[in-house]
Amino acid sequence: MVSDRDVFSLPSCHVCCLRAFGLTGQVLRWLTSFLNGRTQQIAYVGLVSVTHSVFFGVPQGSVLCPHLFNLYTADIHLLVAAHGLVLHQYTDDCQIYLATPANETSSAVDRLTRCLNDVNA
């Protein structure tokens, strides 16, 4: 399963994706600033950790997160279909799967592996 935490794993990846959908100018700058330069820290039982920079992912719980994920994965169905597999998307999750007879599991695993390698490329 590919999650919204995985798809924005390269710092400039989201910018390319947003530009591909025609987002430019102030909107692109706003979304880029939303995704870049973030920090996080942990608070537990009255103790607070040091602040760390966050270089990957999108803010969890953000109303924009599912929309950004959907923009990024909008054309994944073409890649999955090219491998003869099925894609199911719901909210911010993707599932790639296939049905196969038990005696063809080896070739099914190979097809799925090739598809996942292409998705990660």
Coordinates of C-alpha atoms in Angstrom, one line a residue:
M1 CA 0.0 0.0 0.0
V2 CA 1.3 3.5 -0.9
S3 CA 0.4 6.1 1.7
D4 CA 0.4 9.8 1.7
R5 CA 3.6 9.7 3.8
D6 CA 5.4 7.9 1.0
V7 CA 4.4 9.9 -2.1
F8 CA 6.1 13.1 -1.1
S9 CA 9.4 11.5 -0.2
L10 CA 11.5 13.7 -2.5
P11 CA 11.6 17.4 -1.5
S12 CA 11.1 18.8 -5.0
C13 CA 8.6 16.0 -6.1
H14 CA 5.5 17.9 -4.9
V15 CA 6.5 21.0 -6.9
C16 CA 6.7 19.1 -10.2
C17 CA 3.4 17.4 -9.5
L18 CA 1.6 20.7 -8.7
R19 CA 3.1 22.4 -11.8
A20 CA 1.8 19.5 -13.9
F21 CA -1.7 20.4 -12.8
G22 CA -1.2 24.0 -13.9
L23 CA -0.6 25.4 -10.4
T24 CA 1.7 28.4 -10.7
G25 CA 2.5 31.7 -9.1
Q26 CA 1.2 32.5 -5.7
V27 CA -0.7 29.2 -5.3
L28 CA 2.4 27.2 -6.1
R29 CA 4.5 29.3 -3.7
W30 CA 1.8 28.9 -1.0
L31 CA 1.6 25.2 -1.3
T32 CA 5.4 24.8 -1.5
S33 CA 5.8 26.9 1.7
F34 CA 3.2 24.7 3.3
L35 CA 5.2 21.6 2.6
N36 CA 8.7 22.9 3.2
G37 CA 10.5 24.2 6.3
R38 CA 8.5 22.3 8.8
T39 CA 9.5 21.1 12.2
Q40 CA 8.2 18.7 14.8
Q41 CA 8.7 17.8 18.4
I42 CA 7.2 15.3 20.8
A43 CA 5.4 16.2 24.1
Y44 CA 4.8 13.3 26.5
V45 CA 3.9 13.5 30.2
G46 CA 4.9 17.1 30.5
L47 CA 8.3 16.6 28.8
V48 CA 9.1 18.1 25.4
S49 CA 11.7 16.9 23.0
V50 CA 14.1 19.1 21.0
T51 CA 12.7 20.4 17.7
H52 CA 13.7 18.5 14.5
S53 CA 13.3 19.5 10.9
V54 CA 10.9 17.5 8.8
F55 CA 12.1 17.0 5.2
F56 CA 9.6 14.4 3.9
G57 CA 5.8 13.8 3.9
V58 CA 2.9 16.1 4.4
P59 CA 1.4 17.4 7.6
Q60 CA -0.8 14.7 9.1
G61 CA -4.4 15.8 9.8
S62 CA -4.2 18.6 7.3
V63 CA -7.3 19.2 5.2
L64 CA -4.9 19.6 2.2
C65 CA -3.2 16.2 2.6
P66 CA -5.7 14.0 0.9
H67 CA -6.0 16.5 -2.0
L68 CA -2.3 16.7 -2.5
F69 CA -2.1 12.9 -2.4
N70 CA -4.8 12.6 -5.0
L71 CA -3.1 15.1 -7.3
Y72 CA 0.2 13.2 -7.0
T73 CA -1.4 9.8 -7.7
A74 CA -3.8 11.0 -10.4
D75 CA -2.1 9.0 -13.2
I76 CA -0.9 6.0 -11.3
H77 CA -3.8 4.0 -12.8
L78 CA -2.2 4.1 -16.2
L79 CA 1.0 2.5 -14.9
V80 CA -0.9 -0.2 -12.9
A81 CA -3.1 -1.0 -15.9
A82 CA 0.0 -1.4 -18.1
H83 CA 1.0 -4.3 -15.9
G84 CA -2.4 -5.9 -16.0
L85 CA -3.1 -5.1 -12.4
V86 CA -6.0 -3.5 -10.6
L87 CA -5.8 -0.2 -8.6
H88 CA -8.2 0.8 -5.8
Q89 CA -7.9 4.3 -4.4
Y90 CA -9.8 5.6 -1.5
T91 CA -9.1 8.9 0.3
D92 CA -5.3 8.9 0.8
D93 CA -4.6 5.2 0.2
C94 CA -3.8 3.1 -2.9
Q95 CA -4.0 -0.6 -3.2
I96 CA -2.5 -2.5 -6.2
Y97 CA -3.7 -6.0 -6.5
L98 CA -4.6 -8.9 -8.8
A99 CA -6.5 -12.2 -8.7
T100 CA -4.6 -15.3 -9.8
P101 CA -4.9 -19.0 -9.7
A102 CA -2.8 -20.7 -7.1
N103 CA -0.6 -22.4 -9.6
E104 CA 0.4 -19.0 -11.1
T105 CA 1.4 -17.2 -8.0
S106 CA 5.1 -16.9 -9.0
S107 CA 4.2 -15.0 -12.2
A108 CA 1.7 -12.9 -10.3
V109 CA 4.4 -11.9 -7.7
D110 CA 6.8 -11.0 -10.6
R111 CA 4.1 -8.8 -12.2
L112 CA 3.3 -7.1 -9.0
T113 CA 7.0 -6.6 -8.2
R114 CA 7.7 -5.1 -11.6
C115 CA 4.7 -2.7 -11.2
L116 CA 5.9 -1.6 -7.7
N117 CA 9.4 -1.0 -9.0
D118 CA 7.9 1.2 -11.8
V119 CA 5.8 3.1 -9.2
N120 CA 8.9 3.7 -7.1
A121 CA 11.0 4.8 -10.2

